[in-house]
Every structure is written in structure tokens, then in C-alpha cells.
XYZ file of N, CA and C in Angstrom:
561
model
N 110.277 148.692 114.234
C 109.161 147.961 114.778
C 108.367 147.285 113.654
N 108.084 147.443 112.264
C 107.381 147.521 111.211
C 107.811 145.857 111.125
N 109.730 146.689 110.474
C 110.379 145.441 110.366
C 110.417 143.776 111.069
N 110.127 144.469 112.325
C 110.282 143.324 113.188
C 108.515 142.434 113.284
N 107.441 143.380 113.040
C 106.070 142.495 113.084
C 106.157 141.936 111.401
N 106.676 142.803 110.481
C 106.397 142.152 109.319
C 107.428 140.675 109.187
N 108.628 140.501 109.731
C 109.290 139.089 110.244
C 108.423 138.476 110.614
N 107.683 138.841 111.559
C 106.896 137.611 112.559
C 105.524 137.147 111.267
N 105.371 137.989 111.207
C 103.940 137.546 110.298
C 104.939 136.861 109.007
N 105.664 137.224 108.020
C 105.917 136.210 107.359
C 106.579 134.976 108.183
N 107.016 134.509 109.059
C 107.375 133.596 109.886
C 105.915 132.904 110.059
N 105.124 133.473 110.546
C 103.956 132.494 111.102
C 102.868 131.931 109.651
N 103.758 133.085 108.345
C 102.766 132.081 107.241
C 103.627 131.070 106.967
N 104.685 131.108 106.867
C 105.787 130.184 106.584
C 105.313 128.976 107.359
N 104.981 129.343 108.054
C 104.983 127.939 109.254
C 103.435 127.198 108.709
N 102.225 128.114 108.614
C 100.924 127.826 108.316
C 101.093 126.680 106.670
N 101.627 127.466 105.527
C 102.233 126.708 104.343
C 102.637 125.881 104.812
N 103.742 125.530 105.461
C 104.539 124.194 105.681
C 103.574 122.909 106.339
N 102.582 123.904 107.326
C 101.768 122.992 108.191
C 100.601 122.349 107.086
N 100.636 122.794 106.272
C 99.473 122.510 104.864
C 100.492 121.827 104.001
N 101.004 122.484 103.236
C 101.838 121.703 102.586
C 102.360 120.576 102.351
N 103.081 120.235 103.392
C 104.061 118.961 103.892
C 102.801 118.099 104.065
N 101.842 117.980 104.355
C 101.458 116.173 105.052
C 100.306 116.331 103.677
N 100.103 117.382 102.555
C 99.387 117.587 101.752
C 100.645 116.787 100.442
N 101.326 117.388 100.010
C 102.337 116.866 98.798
C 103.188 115.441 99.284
N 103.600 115.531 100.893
C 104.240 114.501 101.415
C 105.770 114.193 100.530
N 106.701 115.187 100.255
C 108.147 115.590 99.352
C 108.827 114.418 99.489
N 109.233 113.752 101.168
C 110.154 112.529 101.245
C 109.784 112.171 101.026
N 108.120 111.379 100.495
C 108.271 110.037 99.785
C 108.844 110.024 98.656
N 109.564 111.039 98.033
C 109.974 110.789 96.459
C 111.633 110.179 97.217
N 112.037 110.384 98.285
C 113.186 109.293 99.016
C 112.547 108.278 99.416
N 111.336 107.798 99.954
C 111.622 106.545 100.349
C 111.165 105.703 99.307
N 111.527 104.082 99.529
C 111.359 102.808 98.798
C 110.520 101.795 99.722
N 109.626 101.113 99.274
C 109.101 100.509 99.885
C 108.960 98.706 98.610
N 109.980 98.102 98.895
C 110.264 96.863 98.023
C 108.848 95.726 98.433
N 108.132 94.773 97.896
C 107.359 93.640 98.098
C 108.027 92.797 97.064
N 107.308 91.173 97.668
C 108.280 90.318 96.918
C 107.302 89.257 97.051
N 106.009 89.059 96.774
C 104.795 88.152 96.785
C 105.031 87.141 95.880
N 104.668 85.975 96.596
C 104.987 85.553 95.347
C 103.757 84.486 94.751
N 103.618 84.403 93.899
C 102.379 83.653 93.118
C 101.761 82.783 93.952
N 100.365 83.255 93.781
C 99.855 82.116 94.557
C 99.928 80.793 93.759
N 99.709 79.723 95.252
C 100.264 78.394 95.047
C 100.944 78.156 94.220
N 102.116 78.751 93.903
C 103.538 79.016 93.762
C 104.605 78.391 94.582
N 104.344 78.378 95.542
C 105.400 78.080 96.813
C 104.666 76.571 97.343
N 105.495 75.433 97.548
C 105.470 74.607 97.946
C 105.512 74.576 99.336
N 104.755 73.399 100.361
C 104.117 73.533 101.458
C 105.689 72.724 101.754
N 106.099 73.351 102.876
C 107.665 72.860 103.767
C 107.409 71.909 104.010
N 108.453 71.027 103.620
C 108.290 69.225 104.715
C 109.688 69.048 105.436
N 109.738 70.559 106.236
C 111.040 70.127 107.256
C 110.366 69.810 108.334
N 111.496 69.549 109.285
C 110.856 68.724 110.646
C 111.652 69.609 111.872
N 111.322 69.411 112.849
C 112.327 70.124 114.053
C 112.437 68.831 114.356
N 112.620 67.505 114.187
C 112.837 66.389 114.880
C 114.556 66.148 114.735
N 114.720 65.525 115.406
C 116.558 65.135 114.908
C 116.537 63.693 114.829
N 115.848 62.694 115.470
C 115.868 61.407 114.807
C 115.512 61.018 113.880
N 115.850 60.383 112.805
C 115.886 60.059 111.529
C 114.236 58.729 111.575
N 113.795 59.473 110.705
C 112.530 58.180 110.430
C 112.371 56.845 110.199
N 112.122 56.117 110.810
C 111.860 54.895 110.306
C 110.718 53.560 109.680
N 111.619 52.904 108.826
C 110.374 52.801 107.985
C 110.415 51.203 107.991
N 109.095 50.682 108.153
C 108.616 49.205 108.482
C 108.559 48.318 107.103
N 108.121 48.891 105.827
C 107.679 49.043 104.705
C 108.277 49.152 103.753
N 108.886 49.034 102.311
C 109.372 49.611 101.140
C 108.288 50.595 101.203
N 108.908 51.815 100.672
C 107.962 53.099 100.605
C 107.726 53.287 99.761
N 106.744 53.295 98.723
C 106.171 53.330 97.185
C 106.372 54.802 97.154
N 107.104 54.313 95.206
C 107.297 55.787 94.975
C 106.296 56.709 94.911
N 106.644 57.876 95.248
C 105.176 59.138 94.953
C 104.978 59.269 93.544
N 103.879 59.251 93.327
C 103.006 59.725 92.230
C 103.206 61.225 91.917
N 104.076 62.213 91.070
C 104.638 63.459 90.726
C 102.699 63.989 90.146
N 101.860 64.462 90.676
C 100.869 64.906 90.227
C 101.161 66.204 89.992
N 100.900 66.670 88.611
C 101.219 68.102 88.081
C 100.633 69.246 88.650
N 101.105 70.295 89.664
C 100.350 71.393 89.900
C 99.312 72.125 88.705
N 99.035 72.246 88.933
C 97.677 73.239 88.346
C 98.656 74.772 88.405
N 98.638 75.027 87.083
C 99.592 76.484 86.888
C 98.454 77.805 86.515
N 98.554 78.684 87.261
C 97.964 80.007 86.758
C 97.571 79.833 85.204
N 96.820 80.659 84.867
C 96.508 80.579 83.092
C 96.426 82.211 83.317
N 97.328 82.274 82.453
C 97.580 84.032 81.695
C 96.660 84.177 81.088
N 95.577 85.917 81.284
C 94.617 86.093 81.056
C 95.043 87.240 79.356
N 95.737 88.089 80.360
C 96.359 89.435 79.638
C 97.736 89.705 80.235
N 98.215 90.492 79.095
C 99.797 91.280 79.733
C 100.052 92.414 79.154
N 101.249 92.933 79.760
C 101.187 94.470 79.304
C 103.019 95.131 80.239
N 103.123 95.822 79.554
C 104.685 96.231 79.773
C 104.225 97.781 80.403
N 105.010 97.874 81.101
C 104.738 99.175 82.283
C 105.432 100.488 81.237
N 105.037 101.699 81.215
C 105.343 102.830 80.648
C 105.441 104.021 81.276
N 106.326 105.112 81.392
C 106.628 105.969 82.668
C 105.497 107.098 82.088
N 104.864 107.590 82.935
C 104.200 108.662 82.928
C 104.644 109.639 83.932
N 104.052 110.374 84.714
C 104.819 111.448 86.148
C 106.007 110.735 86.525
N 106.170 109.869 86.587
C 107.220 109.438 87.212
C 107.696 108.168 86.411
N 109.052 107.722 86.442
C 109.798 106.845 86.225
C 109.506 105.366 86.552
N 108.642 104.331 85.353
C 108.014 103.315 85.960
C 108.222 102.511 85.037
N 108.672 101.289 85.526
C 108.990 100.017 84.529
C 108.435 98.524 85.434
N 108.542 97.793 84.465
C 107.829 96.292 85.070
C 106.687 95.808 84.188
N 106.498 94.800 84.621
C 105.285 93.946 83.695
C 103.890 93.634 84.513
N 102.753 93.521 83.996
C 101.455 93.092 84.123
C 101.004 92.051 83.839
N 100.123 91.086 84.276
C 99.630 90.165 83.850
C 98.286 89.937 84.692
N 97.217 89.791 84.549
C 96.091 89.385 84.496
C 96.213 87.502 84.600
N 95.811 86.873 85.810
C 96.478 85.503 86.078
C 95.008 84.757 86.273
N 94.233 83.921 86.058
C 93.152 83.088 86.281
C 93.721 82.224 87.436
N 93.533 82.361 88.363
C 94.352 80.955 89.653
C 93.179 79.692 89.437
N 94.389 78.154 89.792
C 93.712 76.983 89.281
C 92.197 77.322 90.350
N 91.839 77.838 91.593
C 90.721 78.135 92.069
C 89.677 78.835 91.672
N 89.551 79.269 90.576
C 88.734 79.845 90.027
C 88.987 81.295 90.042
N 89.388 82.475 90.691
C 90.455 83.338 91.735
C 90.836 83.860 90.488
N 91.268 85.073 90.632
C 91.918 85.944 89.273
C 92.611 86.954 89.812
N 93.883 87.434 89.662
C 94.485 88.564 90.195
C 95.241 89.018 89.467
N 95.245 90.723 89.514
C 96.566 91.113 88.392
C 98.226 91.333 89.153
N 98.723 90.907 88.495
C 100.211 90.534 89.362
C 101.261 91.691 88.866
N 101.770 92.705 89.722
C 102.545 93.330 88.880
C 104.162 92.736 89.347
N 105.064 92.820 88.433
C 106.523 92.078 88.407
C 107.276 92.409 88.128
N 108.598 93.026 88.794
C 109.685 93.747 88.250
C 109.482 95.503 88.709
N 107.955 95.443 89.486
C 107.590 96.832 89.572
C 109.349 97.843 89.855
N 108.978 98.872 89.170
C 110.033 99.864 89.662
C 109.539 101.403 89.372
N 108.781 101.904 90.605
C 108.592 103.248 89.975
C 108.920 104.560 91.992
N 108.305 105.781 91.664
C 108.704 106.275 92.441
C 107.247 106.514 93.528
N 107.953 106.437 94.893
C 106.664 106.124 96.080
C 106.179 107.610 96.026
N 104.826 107.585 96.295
C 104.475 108.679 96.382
C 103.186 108.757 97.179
N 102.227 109.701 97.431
C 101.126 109.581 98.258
C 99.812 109.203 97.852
N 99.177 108.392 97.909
C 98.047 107.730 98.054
C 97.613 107.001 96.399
N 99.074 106.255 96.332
C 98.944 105.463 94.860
C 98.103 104.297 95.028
N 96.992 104.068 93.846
C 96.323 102.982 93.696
C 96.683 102.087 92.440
N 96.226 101.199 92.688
C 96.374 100.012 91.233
C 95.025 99.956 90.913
N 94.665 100.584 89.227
C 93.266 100.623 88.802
C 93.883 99.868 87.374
N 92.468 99.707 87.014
C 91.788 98.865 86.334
C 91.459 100.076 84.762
N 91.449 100.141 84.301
C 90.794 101.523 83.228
C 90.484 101.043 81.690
N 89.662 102.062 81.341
C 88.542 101.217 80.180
C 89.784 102.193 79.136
N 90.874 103.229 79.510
C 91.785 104.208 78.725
C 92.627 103.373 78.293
N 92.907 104.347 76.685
C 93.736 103.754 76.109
C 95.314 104.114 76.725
N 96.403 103.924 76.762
C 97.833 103.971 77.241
C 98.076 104.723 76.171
N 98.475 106.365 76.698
C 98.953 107.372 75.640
C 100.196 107.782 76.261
N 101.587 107.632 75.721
C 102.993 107.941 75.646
C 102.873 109.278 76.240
N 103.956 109.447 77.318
C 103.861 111.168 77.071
C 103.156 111.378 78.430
N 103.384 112.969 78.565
C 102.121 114.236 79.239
C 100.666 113.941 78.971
N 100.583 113.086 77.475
C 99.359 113.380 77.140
C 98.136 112.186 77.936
N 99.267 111.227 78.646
C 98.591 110.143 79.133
C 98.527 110.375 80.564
N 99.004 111.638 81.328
C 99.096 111.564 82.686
C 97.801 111.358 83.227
N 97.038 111.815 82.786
C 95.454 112.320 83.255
C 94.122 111.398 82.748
N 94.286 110.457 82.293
C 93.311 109.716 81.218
C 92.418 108.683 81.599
N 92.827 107.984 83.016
C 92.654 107.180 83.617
C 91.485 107.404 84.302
N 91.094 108.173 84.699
C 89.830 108.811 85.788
C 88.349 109.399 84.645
N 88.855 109.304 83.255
C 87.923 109.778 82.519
C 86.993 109.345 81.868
N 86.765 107.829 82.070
C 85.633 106.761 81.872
C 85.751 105.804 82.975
N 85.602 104.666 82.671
C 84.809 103.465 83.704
C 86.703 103.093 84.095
N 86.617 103.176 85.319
C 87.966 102.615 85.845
C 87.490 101.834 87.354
N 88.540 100.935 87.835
C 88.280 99.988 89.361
C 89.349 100.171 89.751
N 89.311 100.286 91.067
C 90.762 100.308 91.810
C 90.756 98.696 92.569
N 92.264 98.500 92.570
C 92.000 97.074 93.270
C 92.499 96.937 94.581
N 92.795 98.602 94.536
C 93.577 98.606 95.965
C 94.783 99.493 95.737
N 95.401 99.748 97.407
C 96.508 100.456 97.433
C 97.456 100.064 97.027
N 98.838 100.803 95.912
C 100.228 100.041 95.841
C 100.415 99.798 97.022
N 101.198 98.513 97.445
C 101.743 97.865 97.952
C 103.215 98.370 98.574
N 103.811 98.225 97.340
C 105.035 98.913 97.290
C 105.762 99.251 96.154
N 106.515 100.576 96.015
C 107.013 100.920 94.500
C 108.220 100.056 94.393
N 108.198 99.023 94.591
C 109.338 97.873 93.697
C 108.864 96.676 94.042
N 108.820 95.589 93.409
C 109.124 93.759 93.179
C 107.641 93.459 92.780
N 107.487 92.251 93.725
C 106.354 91.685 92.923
C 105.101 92.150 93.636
N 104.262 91.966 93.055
C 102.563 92.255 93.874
C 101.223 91.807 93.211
N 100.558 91.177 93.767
C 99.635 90.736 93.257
C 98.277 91.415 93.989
N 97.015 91.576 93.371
C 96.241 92.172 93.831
C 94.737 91.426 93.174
N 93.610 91.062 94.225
C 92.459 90.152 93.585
C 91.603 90.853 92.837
N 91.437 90.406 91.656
C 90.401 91.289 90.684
C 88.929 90.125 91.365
N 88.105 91.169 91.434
C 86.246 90.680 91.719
C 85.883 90.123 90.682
N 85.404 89.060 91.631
C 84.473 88.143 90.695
C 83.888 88.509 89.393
N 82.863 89.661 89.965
C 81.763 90.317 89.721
C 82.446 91.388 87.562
N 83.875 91.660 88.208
C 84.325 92.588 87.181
C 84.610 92.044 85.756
N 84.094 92.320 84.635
C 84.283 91.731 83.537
C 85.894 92.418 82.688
N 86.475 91.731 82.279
C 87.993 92.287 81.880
C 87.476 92.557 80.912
N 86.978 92.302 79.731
C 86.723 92.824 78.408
C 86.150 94.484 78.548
N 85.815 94.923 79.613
C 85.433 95.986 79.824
C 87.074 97.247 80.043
N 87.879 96.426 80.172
C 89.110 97.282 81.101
C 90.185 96.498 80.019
N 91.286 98.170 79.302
C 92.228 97.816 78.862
C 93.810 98.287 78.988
N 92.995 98.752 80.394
C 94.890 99.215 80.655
C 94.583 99.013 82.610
N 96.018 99.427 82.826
C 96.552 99.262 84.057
C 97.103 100.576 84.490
N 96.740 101.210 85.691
C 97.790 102.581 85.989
C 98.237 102.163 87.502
N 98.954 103.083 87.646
C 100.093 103.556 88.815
C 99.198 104.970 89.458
N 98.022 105.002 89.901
C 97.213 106.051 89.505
C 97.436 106.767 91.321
N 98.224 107.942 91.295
C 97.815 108.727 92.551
C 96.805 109.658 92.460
N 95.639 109.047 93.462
C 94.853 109.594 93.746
C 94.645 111.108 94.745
N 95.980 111.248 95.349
C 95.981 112.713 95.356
C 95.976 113.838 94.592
N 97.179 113.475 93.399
C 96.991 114.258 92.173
C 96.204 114.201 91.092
N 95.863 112.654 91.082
C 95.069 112.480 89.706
C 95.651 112.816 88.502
N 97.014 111.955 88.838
C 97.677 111.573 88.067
C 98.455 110.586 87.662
N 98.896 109.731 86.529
C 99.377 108.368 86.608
C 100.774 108.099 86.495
N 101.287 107.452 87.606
C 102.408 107.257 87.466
C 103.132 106.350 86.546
N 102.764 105.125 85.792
C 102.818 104.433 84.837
C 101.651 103.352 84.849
N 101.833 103.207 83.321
C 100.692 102.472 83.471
C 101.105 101.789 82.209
N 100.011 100.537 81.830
C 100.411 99.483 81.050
C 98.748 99.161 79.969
N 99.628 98.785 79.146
C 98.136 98.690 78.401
C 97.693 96.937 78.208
N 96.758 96.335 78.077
C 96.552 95.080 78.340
C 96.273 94.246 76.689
N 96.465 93.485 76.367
C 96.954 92.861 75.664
C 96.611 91.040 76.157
């Protein structure tokens, strides 16, 4: 009889752990992938297809177009991605858009999904190693928002208001653990 209540009671902690546990650590996201593929603003040219099927006609010689040069992003800062907790590669850049508009773009992202990752901003220096997991949360840092997704491209709007000379690195920062998954130093 002993045997059989002491089963049940470890059975019902088993179950209590798992019921804590699991939606607390969240294990399959280290299986899933979640790819983005953004791509630069005004980057992409505005479509000039048609659903029409008759061919246009023209009354006129049609003067050639005038090729007016887009207005290209201006690179602010950059920075090469470095694995911390987890396995993370890709590049950074800090982008001024011709609108006045500023966003940091990450490119090539490749790291591992996990639960409640942010893209911050941090006044920390980028330390190699264990010794950099934790560094990010320990002076003036901004989040710019949730990862997106742990692979391709992503861009995210830095505030007006935020001065970059203040901020010299980039993390992969989960805010469940409070810990960084890679991060990049700015340059």
C-alpha cells in the first residue's frame, strides 16, 4: 500500500514539475526555426506590372526617363555577431534611412530560437566567452523589440529620441534567462 501511494505522489509531482517547467524553459524551441527575410527599406522597387493583356499605346515619341539616383541608406555602425549561450553568427549595422528614420538591421542572422529573445541596444563592452553571457543588463541598455526570427534578415526602428554614442554593442538578449545569446560590438 506504501508502495503504491508513494507512486502516486511521485507521479503527481512529476506532473506539477512538468506543468511548471515546460511553458517556463519552453525545451522545443531549441527545435524550432523561425527564418525572416526583410528587406531594406526602400530597397525594393514599386511593381510596374499590369493585369491588362492589351499592349499600350502610344500617340507620342515617349521621352526617355530621367534615371534619378535613389537615395541609399548611410551606414551608421557595424559589428560581426559572436556566439555567447548559444551558437550565433551574422552581421549588424546601424542604417540612417534617406527619411531621416534609423534602424539596426541584422543580416545573415543565424542563432538558436529560444524564449522571450529581445534585440537590445547596450552601453557593454562584447566579452568572448562565459564571461560575456550576463553583461548586457548591467548598465544603460534599450530593447528595440522582440527577435523576429532566429535566421535572415531583420530590421528593427531605433527612436528618435536615443543617442547611439551612448550604446556600443548589440545582444541576442533572452529575457527569461538574462542571458545573451550573441551579440556584436559596434564599430
Amino acid at each position: 500500500m506504501r508502495k503504491r501511494t508513494a507512486g502516486i505522489a511521485a507521479a503527481a509531482v512529476a506532473v506539477v514539475v512538468a506543468a511548471v517547467a515546460l511553458p517556463l524553459f519552453q525545451p522545443w524551441r531549441l527545435a524550432t526555426d523561425k527564418f525572416v527575410d526583410e528587406a531594406l527599406p526602400g530597397a525594393v522597387p514599386i511593381s510596374t506590372t499590369s493585369s491588362s493583356t492589351t499592349p499600350p499605346t502610344v500617340s507620342v515619341e515617349p521621352k526617355q526617363p530621367t534615371q534619378q539616383p535613389r537615395p541609399q541608406p548611410k551606414v551608421l555602425l557595424t559589428g560581426k555577431l559572436i556566439t555567447h549561450e548559444h551558437r550565433t553568427s551574422g552581421t549588424v549595422a546601424v542604417l540612417a534611412l534617406p527619411d531621416g528614420s534609423r534602424i539596426l538591421r541584422l543580416e545573415n542572422l543565424d542563432t538558436s530560437d529560444g524564449p522571450d529573445l529581445k534585440v537590445w541596444l547596450s552601453d557593454a563592452a562584447v566579452v568572448p566567452g562565459r564571461a560575456g553571457w550576463h553583461v548586457f543588463d548591467d548598465g544603460q541598455y534599450r530593447s528595440l523589440g522582440s527577435l523576429k526570427g532566429n535566421h535572415g534578415n531583420q530590421n528593427y526602428a531605433v527612436p528618435h529620441d536615443l543617442k547611439l554614442e551612448n550604446f556600443r554593442s548589440v545582444a541576442i538578449w533572452c529575457d527569461r534567462f538574462n542571458v545573451s545569446f550573441g551579440a556584436a560590438a559596434l564599430a
